[in-house]
Amino acid sequence: GYAWEKSSHVPMMICLPKKKRTPSTTGAAVHTNMELVHFPTTKTRTSQAIVENRDIAPTIYDALGILQQVQKEDPLMNGKSLLPILKGQENTVRDWLDLEHSTLYRPDVHWNAIVGYATNSTYNPRNEEILWKYIFNAFDGSEQLFNLTNDPDETYDLAVVKEFNEVLGVLRQRMVKQFEDEGRGFNFVKDGKLVVRKKPITFGHNFPCNEDRNHLRFETSPVTKNQ
């Protein structure tokens, strides 16, 4: 896929249970503490919050009341529970989200992107909630910047407009800091700058999993235990 909205933006729909569900007494295992949260209303809500696939599992665990336990046993699970949004307690769970695509069918379809709010920018004097997208094309180092609030179809690339240099810099440095915090190394960031990558380099929060990041999920696996 591509970093543009028509390819990367997928709506998320969640249907909540109408009533509290008691655990089944049949089957090999019974978890009496795993009861779904009771939602007093079935009113449909529409949210513009920034969410992703990694949020689905934490949301389910949170509804079951076991999220903290799961996070303790599996610290590599890095999504966020959407339950506060679903219950109307919060409007969002994050200010920005990273996107990434390595090469697949074309060598130049190789990019990283940030979608979020430029909270450290002085461009927004009226403190409006402007949603931005910054795209770094790893194959050639070119950049793109879009104002998704006013230009949802990404018609105007603002990366070439001097007026938006500050916003561009804020989002670029946000990507640099993320790569540094993740320890991606000089293939991604060097001397505080993003690096052009002509060839695919696979990296993820769960891959590669170094020895010092092993946790209960791997230690108790029958496959890894017998090897």
XYZ file of N, CA and C in Angstrom:
681
model
N 0.757 -1.179 0.000
C 0.000 0.000 0.000
C 0.816 1.271 0.000
N 0.068 2.333 -0.071
C 0.648 3.668 -0.105
C 0.297 4.425 1.177
N 1.003 5.507 1.419
C 0.794 6.271 2.643
C -0.424 7.180 2.569
N -0.957 7.401 1.375
C -2.083 8.321 1.224
C -3.371 7.723 1.789
N -4.303 8.589 2.145
C -5.510 8.206 2.871
C -6.338 7.136 2.158
N -6.453 7.208 0.856
C -7.279 6.247 0.123
C -6.758 4.825 0.264
N -5.486 4.695 0.623
C -4.889 3.374 0.780
C -4.711 2.980 2.242
N -4.346 3.943 3.081
C -3.963 3.613 4.458
C -5.046 3.852 5.499
N -6.050 4.674 5.167
C -7.076 5.023 6.156
C -8.253 4.050 6.056
N -8.414 3.218 7.076
C -9.500 2.238 7.110
C -10.379 2.525 8.325
N -11.668 2.796 8.156
C -12.552 3.040 9.311
C -12.631 1.818 10.213
N -12.724 2.048 11.504
C -12.888 0.959 12.466
C -14.293 1.021 13.044
N -14.976 -0.113 13.073
C -16.317 -0.198 13.644
C -16.319 -1.240 14.755
N -16.902 -0.886 15.899
C -16.957 -1.780 17.044
C -18.392 -1.869 17.545
N -18.865 -3.081 17.755
C -20.209 -3.310 18.287
C -20.077 -3.838 19.712
N -20.617 -3.112 20.664
C -20.510 -3.492 22.062
C -21.654 -4.420 22.474
N -21.421 -5.273 23.462
C -22.502 -6.135 23.959
C -23.567 -5.308 24.668
N -24.816 -5.701 24.525
C -25.909 -4.954 25.146
C -26.052 -5.285 26.622
N -25.712 -6.526 26.988
C -25.886 -6.943 28.368
C -24.613 -7.584 28.889
N -24.522 -7.629 30.206
C -23.391 -8.284 30.839
C -23.483 -9.783 30.604
N -22.391 -10.375 30.192
C -22.376 -11.788 29.856
C -21.620 -12.579 30.920
N -22.272 -13.588 31.480
C -21.628 -14.411 32.490
C -20.812 -15.492 31.817
N -19.719 -15.901 32.424
C -18.869 -16.910 31.802
C -19.555 -18.260 31.703
N -19.185 -19.023 30.707
C -19.754 -20.345 30.499
C -19.217 -21.330 31.526
N -20.055 -22.264 31.939
C -19.632 -23.286 32.888
C -19.238 -24.569 32.183
N -19.275 -24.549 30.856
C -18.891 -25.726 30.087
C -17.518 -25.514 29.481
N -16.871 -26.597 29.107
C -15.562 -26.487 28.481
C -14.452 -26.843 29.442
N -13.247 -26.888 28.893
C -12.109 -27.339 29.681
C -11.655 -26.311 30.707
N -11.811 -25.041 30.364
C -11.340 -23.988 31.271
C -12.451 -23.000 31.537
N -12.580 -22.572 32.779
C -13.583 -21.587 33.163
C -12.869 -20.429 33.848
N -13.042 -19.219 33.330
C -12.426 -18.027 33.913
C -13.545 -17.186 34.509
N -13.805 -17.372 35.798
C -14.947 -16.712 36.424
C -14.768 -15.208 36.542
N -13.512 -14.723 36.448
C -13.292 -13.289 36.581
C -13.336 -12.566 35.243
N -13.544 -13.277 34.151
C -13.526 -12.660 32.828
C -14.957 -12.374 32.380
N -15.535 -11.300 32.933
C -16.878 -10.894 32.585
C -16.830 -9.580 31.820
N -17.615 -9.493 30.784
C -17.633 -8.278 29.979
C -18.248 -7.121 30.758
N -17.738 -5.941 30.509
C -18.250 -4.736 31.139
C -19.678 -4.479 30.665
N -20.510 -4.027 31.569
C -21.888 -3.703 31.202
C -21.952 -2.291 30.648
N -22.438 -2.152 29.426
C -22.578 -0.845 28.798
C -24.035 -0.415 28.891
N -24.342 0.648 29.614
C -25.727 1.034 29.866
C -26.455 1.578 28.649
N -25.742 1.886 27.575
C -26.408 2.451 26.409
C -25.886 1.809 25.130
N -26.728 1.714 24.143
C -26.334 1.188 22.837
C -26.298 2.302 21.804
N -26.243 3.541 22.280
C -26.232 4.686 21.388
C -25.008 4.644 20.479
N -25.242 4.893 19.203
C -24.149 4.887 18.236
C -23.314 6.153 18.372
N -22.007 5.971 18.398
C -21.090 7.104 18.483
C -20.171 7.108 17.273
N -19.850 8.304 16.810
C -18.860 8.470 15.748
C -17.694 9.262 16.304
N -16.504 8.751 16.114
C -15.317 9.385 16.662
C -14.283 9.599 15.571
N -13.556 10.692 15.677
C -12.452 10.980 14.769
C -11.109 10.642 15.412
N -11.145 9.867 16.472
C -9.910 9.509 17.175
C -8.988 8.692 16.272
N -7.688 8.836 16.503
C -6.682 8.085 15.753
C -6.529 6.714 16.401
N -6.934 5.678 15.682
C -6.867 4.312 16.217
C -6.178 3.409 15.204
N -5.875 2.171 15.620
C -5.198 1.233 14.730
C -5.510 -0.198 15.129
N -5.040 -1.155 14.322
C -5.313 -2.570 14.578
C -4.796 -3.030 15.930
N -3.670 -2.490 16.354
C -3.069 -2.917 17.621
C -3.933 -2.569 18.829
N -4.950 -1.737 18.640
C -5.825 -1.348 19.745
C -6.941 -2.367 20.001
N -7.161 -3.278 19.084
C -8.299 -4.199 19.213
C -8.124 -5.128 20.408
N -6.976 -5.793 20.499
C -6.751 -6.732 21.603
C -6.792 -6.042 22.964
N -6.094 -4.904 23.166
C -6.187 -4.236 24.467
C -7.609 -3.809 24.822
N -8.401 -3.429 23.824
C -9.781 -3.038 24.092
C -10.597 -4.218 24.615
N -10.419 -5.375 23.995
C -11.125 -6.577 24.443
C -10.680 -6.968 25.844
N -9.363 -6.955 26.079
C -8.853 -7.302 27.406
C -9.365 -6.326 28.461
N -9.464 -5.051 28.107
C -9.956 -4.046 29.044
C -11.426 -4.297 29.364
N -12.217 -4.663 28.348
C -13.631 -4.960 28.574
C -13.805 -6.186 29.464
N -12.837 -7.097 29.420
C -12.883 -8.294 30.255
C -12.325 -8.040 31.656
N -11.704 -6.867 31.822
C -11.161 -6.526 33.125
C -9.820 -7.144 33.423
N -9.088 -7.557 32.400
C -7.801 -8.231 32.626
C -6.661 -7.541 31.878
N -6.849 -6.312 31.446
C -5.838 -5.648 30.636
C -4.511 -5.514 31.375
N -4.537 -5.071 32.615
C -3.287 -4.885 33.362
C -2.552 -6.203 33.543
N -3.288 -7.273 33.765
C -2.663 -8.582 33.930
C -1.985 -9.027 32.636
N -2.669 -8.823 31.513
C -2.098 -9.217 30.224
C -0.868 -8.379 29.900
N -0.932 -7.082 30.151
C 0.212 -6.209 29.876
C 1.412 -6.576 30.738
N 1.164 -7.042 31.938
C 2.253 -7.459 32.813
C 2.938 -8.710 32.276
N 2.145 -9.636 31.740
C 2.697 -10.887 31.229
C 3.226 -10.745 29.806
N 2.701 -9.760 29.061
C 3.112 -9.583 27.666
C 3.438 -8.113 27.417
N 4.607 -7.644 27.870
C 4.940 -6.222 27.754
C 5.135 -5.745 26.322
N 5.243 -6.641 25.347
C 5.411 -6.218 23.962
C 4.095 -5.797 23.315
N 2.960 -6.037 23.982
C 1.684 -5.588 23.444
C 1.598 -4.073 23.603
N 1.625 -3.349 22.497
C 1.777 -1.893 22.567
C 0.597 -1.119 22.016
N -0.570 -1.736 21.894
C -1.763 -0.997 21.491
C -2.387 -0.295 22.689
N -3.487 0.407 22.453
C -4.182 1.141 23.512
C -5.642 0.712 23.564
N -6.184 0.663 24.759
C -7.597 0.331 24.914
C -8.462 1.496 24.437
N -9.474 1.173 23.646
C -10.406 2.191 23.159
C -11.650 2.288 24.027
N -11.648 1.563 25.140
C -12.824 1.555 26.010
C -13.198 2.943 26.516
N -12.230 3.807 26.880
C -12.612 5.156 27.315
C -13.366 5.938 26.235
N -13.026 5.727 24.970
C -13.741 6.395 23.881
C -15.126 5.790 23.712
N -15.204 4.461 23.758
C -16.480 3.777 23.566
C -17.476 4.118 24.673
N -16.980 4.366 25.871
C -17.849 4.690 27.003
C -18.098 6.189 27.119
N -17.525 6.976 26.187
C -17.755 8.417 26.193
C -16.964 9.161 27.249
N -15.924 8.541 27.804
C -15.129 9.176 28.854
C -13.987 10.013 28.282
N -13.487 9.637 27.111
C -12.388 10.350 26.471
C -12.692 10.528 24.987
N -12.054 11.527 24.377
C -12.222 11.760 22.941
C -11.144 11.079 22.120
N -10.012 10.773 22.735
C -8.916 10.155 22.003
C -8.015 9.398 22.970
N -7.171 8.534 22.440
C -6.213 7.800 23.272
C -4.776 8.096 22.864
N -4.584 8.867 21.798
C -3.233 9.238 21.348
C -3.315 10.501 20.503
N -2.188 11.212 20.434
C -2.109 12.439 19.632
C -1.573 12.176 18.229
N -0.899 11.048 18.048
C -0.331 10.762 16.737
C -0.115 9.262 16.592
N 0.088 8.859 15.344
C 0.256 7.446 15.021
C 1.286 7.309 13.909
N 2.122 6.287 14.005
C 3.119 6.047 12.969
C 2.619 4.999 11.980
N 2.969 5.172 10.724
C 2.649 4.222 9.659
C 3.950 3.798 8.992
N 3.954 2.591 8.418
C 5.204 2.114 7.822
C 4.913 1.071 6.751
N 5.697 1.113 5.674
C 5.558 0.122 4.607
C 6.918 -0.110 3.972
N 7.352 -1.366 3.997
C 8.609 -1.712 3.346
C 8.332 -2.096 1.892
N 9.375 -2.348 1.134
C 9.208 -2.672 -0.281
C 8.485 -4.004 -0.449
N 7.697 -4.089 -1.510
C 6.976 -5.321 -1.799
C 6.967 -5.563 -3.300
N 6.042 -4.934 -3.999
C 5.926 -5.126 -5.444
C 6.665 -4.069 -6.248
N 7.091 -2.971 -5.584
C 7.881 -1.939 -6.243
C 8.933 -1.430 -5.271
N 10.167 -1.234 -5.707
C 11.216 -0.800 -4.781
C 11.004 0.602 -4.231
N 10.247 1.448 -4.962
C 10.049 2.816 -4.503
C 8.844 2.962 -3.581
N 8.044 1.914 -3.397
C 6.934 1.959 -2.441
C 7.495 1.550 -1.081
N 8.199 2.465 -0.466
C 8.975 2.199 0.741
C 8.953 3.480 1.564
N 8.136 3.535 2.607
C 7.908 4.807 3.274
C 7.595 4.639 4.761
N 7.750 5.741 5.484
C 7.282 5.881 6.865
C 6.419 7.137 6.921
N 5.469 7.160 7.838
C 4.585 8.318 7.922
C 4.150 8.551 9.367
N 3.781 9.792 9.638
C 3.228 10.198 10.934
C 1.893 10.877 10.671
N 0.853 10.456 11.372
C -0.450 11.118 11.322
C -0.749 11.638 12.715
N -0.983 12.941 12.840
C -1.271 13.469 14.169
C -1.311 14.975 14.197
N -1.190 15.507 15.403
C -1.297 16.945 15.630
C 0.080 17.516 15.948
N 0.419 18.633 15.334
C 1.717 19.273 15.557
C 1.624 20.148 16.797
N 1.581 19.505 17.953
C 1.333 20.218 19.204
C 2.462 21.164 19.580
N 3.666 20.958 19.042
C 4.809 21.816 19.375
C 5.019 22.926 18.344
N 4.038 23.121 17.482
C 4.194 24.110 16.415
C 3.454 25.399 16.751
N 4.035 26.532 16.354
C 3.374 27.821 16.549
C 2.572 28.219 15.319
N 2.461 27.299 14.346
C 1.724 27.621 13.137
C 0.244 27.843 13.436
N -0.259 27.230 14.489
C -1.688 27.200 14.777
C -2.034 28.214 15.864
N -2.117 29.514 15.554
C -2.326 30.537 16.585
C -3.706 30.458 17.230
N -4.685 29.919 16.513
C -6.040 29.813 17.069
C -6.268 28.491 17.792
N -5.198 27.700 17.950
C -5.265 26.443 18.679
C -6.330 25.499 18.110
N -6.449 25.486 16.812
C -7.385 24.584 16.156
C -6.792 23.174 16.115
N -7.649 22.185 16.140
C -7.194 20.804 16.049
C -7.009 20.444 14.581
N -5.815 20.641 14.087
C -5.490 20.348 12.694
C -4.746 19.021 12.639
N -5.262 18.105 11.855
C -4.644 16.796 11.707
C -3.713 16.820 10.505
N -2.446 16.451 10.743
C -1.434 16.494 9.703
C -0.982 15.092 9.339
N -0.441 14.962 8.154
C 0.247 13.733 7.764
C 1.597 14.095 7.168
N 2.638 13.491 7.745
C 3.996 13.655 7.236
C 4.448 12.319 6.660
N 4.965 12.339 5.435
C 5.418 11.127 4.758
C 6.897 11.270 4.414
N 7.673 10.268 4.826
C 9.082 10.204 4.444
C 9.242 9.020 3.494
N 9.574 9.310 2.253
C 9.787 8.260 1.258
C 11.221 7.760 1.381
N 11.351 6.571 1.987
C 12.669 6.049 2.327
C 13.529 5.746 1.099
N 12.889 5.479 -0.039
C 13.643 5.102 -1.231
C 14.503 6.248 -1.766
N 13.968 7.483 -1.700
C 14.717 8.613 -2.249
C 14.854 9.792 -1.282
N 14.275 9.673 -0.079
C 14.413 10.728 0.913
C 13.480 11.911 0.730
N 12.577 11.867 -0.231
C 11.631 12.964 -0.436
C 10.568 12.968 0.668
N 9.961 14.134 0.872
C 8.973 14.296 1.939
C 7.674 14.877 1.386
N 6.572 14.582 2.094
C 5.284 15.169 1.775
C 4.591 15.567 3.071
N 3.799 16.623 3.014
C 3.064 17.112 4.179
C 1.662 17.499 3.740
N 0.665 16.974 4.452
C -0.731 17.263 4.107
C -1.506 17.703 5.344
N -2.378 18.688 5.148
C -3.317 19.120 6.174
C -4.604 18.319 5.975
N -4.767 17.240 6.738
C -5.898 16.350 6.533
C -7.223 16.968 6.972
N -7.169 17.945 7.860
C -8.396 18.603 8.314
C -9.017 19.422 7.192
N -8.214 20.203 6.507
C -8.714 21.066 5.436
C -8.573 20.458 4.046
N -7.738 19.428 3.936
C -7.477 18.804 2.642
C -7.474 17.281 2.796
N -8.643 16.677 3.105
C -8.700 15.232 3.362
C -8.330 14.373 2.163
N -8.425 14.924 0.958
C -8.063 14.166 -0.243
C -6.584 14.299 -0.596
N -5.837 15.021 0.236
C -4.393 15.198 0.056
C -4.065 15.724 -1.338
N -4.702 16.823 -1.669
C -4.522 17.442 -2.982
C -3.293 18.346 -3.019
N -2.986 18.992 -1.877
C -1.915 19.985 -1.860
C -0.773 19.526 -0.947
N 0.376 19.298 -1.541
C 1.568 18.906 -0.788
C 2.216 20.171 -0.222
N 2.161 20.313 1.111
C 2.652 21.525 1.756
C 4.127 21.440 2.138
N 4.771 20.317 1.851
C 6.188 20.179 2.193
C 7.057 21.148 1.408
N 6.566 21.614 0.270
C 7.337 22.525 -0.580
C 6.969 23.987 -0.333
N 6.061 24.221 0.625
C 5.623 25.582 0.928
C 6.361 26.077 2.171
N 7.103 27.164 2.040
C 7.958 27.659 3.110
C 7.178 27.949 4.382
N 5.950 28.376 4.262
C 5.127 28.733 5.414
C 4.947 27.559 6.391
N 5.059 26.346 5.879
C 4.795 25.168 6.704
C 6.082 24.439 7.108
N 7.225 25.109 6.992
C 8.499 24.487 7.350
C 8.548 24.057 8.816
N 7.919 24.864 9.688
C 7.962 24.536 11.110
C 7.173 23.259 11.405
N 5.978 23.156 10.841
C 5.170 21.949 11.035
C 5.908 20.733 10.475
N 6.508 20.908 9.305
C 7.275 19.834 8.681
C 8.400 19.374 9.598
N 9.092 20.335 10.203
C 10.198 19.999 11.091
C 9.747 19.302 12.363
N 8.613 19.723 12.920
C 8.087 19.101 14.134
C 7.774 17.632 13.894
N 7.085 17.335 12.802
C 6.701 15.959 12.509
C 7.903 15.109 12.096
N 8.837 15.720 11.379
C 10.050 14.997 10.991
C 10.835 14.575 12.241
N 11.007 15.512 13.179
C 11.737 15.199 14.399
C 10.989 14.203 15.270
N 9.677 14.203 15.186
C 8.907 13.204 15.919
C 9.235 11.804 15.403
N 9.397 11.678 14.096
C 9.773 10.388 13.511
C 11.201 10.021 13.889
N 12.089 10.986 13.871
C 13.473 10.740 14.263
C 13.545 10.235 15.695
N 12.826 10.886 16.599
C 12.845 10.502 18.007
C 12.276 9.096 18.194
N 11.219 8.783 17.462
C 10.639 7.448 17.577
C 11.653 6.387 17.167
N 12.326 6.601 16.035
C 13.322 5.642 15.565
C 14.468 5.500 16.575
N 14.887 6.629 17.158
C 15.960 6.583 18.155
C 15.509 5.847 19.410
N 14.290 6.134 19.860
C 13.777 5.474 21.061
C 13.630 3.969 20.849
N 13.302 3.565 19.629
C 13.147 2.146 19.320
C 14.480 1.441 19.083
N 15.560 2.221 19.011
C 16.873 1.640 18.800
C 17.053 1.040 17.420
N 16.541 1.709 16.399
C 16.611 1.157 15.043
C 18.009 1.230 14.434
N 18.838 2.095 14.948
C 20.207 2.149 14.467
C 20.421 3.087 13.294
N 21.657 3.068 12.757
C 22.071 4.020 11.728
C 21.414 3.784 10.373
N 20.781 2.642 10.185
C 20.070 2.421 8.918
C 18.816 3.281 8.820
N 18.344 3.784 9.964
C 17.138 4.607 9.978
C 17.426 6.063 10.333
N 18.324 6.278 11.288
C 18.661 7.642 11.724
C 20.169 7.744 11.924
N 20.739 8.820 11.393
C 22.166 9.074 11.578
C 22.381 10.565 11.782
N 23.070 10.912 12.857
C 23.333 12.321 13.197
C 22.037 13.123 13.289
N 20.981 12.487 13.821
C 19.714 13.183 14.027
C 18.897 13.403 12.768
N 19.255 12.703 11.681
C 18.531 12.870 10.426
C 18.055 11.521 9.893
N 16.909 11.532 9.209
C 16.385 10.318 8.605
C 17.292 9.866 7.468
N 17.420 8.564 7.307
C 18.353 7.995 6.336
C 17.588 7.367 5.172
N 18.086 7.614 3.951
C 17.524 6.976 2.757
C 17.825 5.484 2.803
N 16.807 4.665 2.479
C 16.969 3.213 2.499
C 16.550 2.648 1.141
N 17.517 2.312 0.336
C 17.224 1.780 -0.991
C 16.694 0.352 -0.934
N 17.140 -0.397 0.089
C 16.721 -1.779 0.224
C 15.822 -1.933 1.444
N 14.943 -2.930 1.437
C 14.026 -3.125 2.570
C 14.766 -3.537 3.829
N 14.360 -2.964 4.948
C 14.908 -3.325 6.251
C 13.726 -3.601 7.166
N 13.552 -4.833 7.569
C 12.401 -5.203 8.382
C 12.653 -4.857 9.841
N 11.709 -4.129 10.421
C 11.800 -3.791 11.837
C 10.393 -3.610 12.382
N 10.183 -4.072 13.601
C 8.914 -3.865 14.274
C 9.120 -3.938 15.764
N 8.112 -3.512 16.520
C 8.228 -3.532 17.978
C 8.423 -4.958 18.489
N 7.846 -5.925 17.804
C 7.974 -7.327 18.204
C 8.995 -8.083 17.367
N 9.644 -7.420 16.414
C 10.614 -8.099 15.570
C 11.710 -7.117 15.161
N 12.989 -7.483 15.255
C 13.443 -8.740 15.872
C 13.311 -8.680 17.381
N 13.106 -9.820 18.013
C 12.965 -9.887 19.468
C 14.289 -10.346 20.066
N 15.043 -9.417 20.626
C 16.338 -9.744 21.206
C 16.168 -10.526 22.503
N 17.253 -11.135 22.956
C 17.189 -11.960 24.151
C 16.740 -11.160 25.373
N 17.152 -9.899 25.452
C 16.806 -9.113 26.628
C 15.354 -8.649 26.600
N 14.631 -8.957 25.499
C 13.225 -8.590 25.422
C 12.329 -9.821 25.486
N 12.900 -10.978 25.816
C 12.097 -12.182 25.991
C 11.118 -11.978 27.141
N 9.986 -12.626 27.048
C 8.990 -12.490 28.097
C 8.192 -13.786 28.182
N 7.192 -13.790 29.006
C 6.469 -15.017 29.341
C 5.913 -15.738 28.129
N 5.514 -14.967 27.107
C 4.896 -15.601 25.936
C 5.857 -16.572 25.268
N 7.144 -16.244 25.222
C 8.111 -17.118 24.584
C 8.621 -18.194 25.552
N 8.757 -17.831 26.811
C 9.315 -18.765 27.776
C 8.411 -19.977 28.000
N 7.098 -19.796 27.877
C 6.166 -20.886 28.143
C 5.688 -21.567 26.878
N 6.218 -21.158 25.720
C 5.798 -21.762 24.463
C 6.315 -23.189 24.354
N 5.432 -24.180 24.097
C 5.889 -25.570 23.945
C 6.884 -25.734 22.823
N 6.762 -24.910 21.783
C 7.660 -25.034 20.628
C 9.068 -24.629 21.006
N 9.205 -23.416 21.609
C 10.534 -22.918 21.952
C 11.127 -23.695 23.114
N 10.282 -24.258 23.974
C 10.773 -24.966 25.145
C 11.452 -26.278 24.760
N 10.991 -26.921 23.691
C 11.502 -28.213 23.297
C 12.677 -28.119 22.331
N 12.963 -26.926 21.843
C 14.040 -26.771 20.868
C 15.398 -26.781 21.547
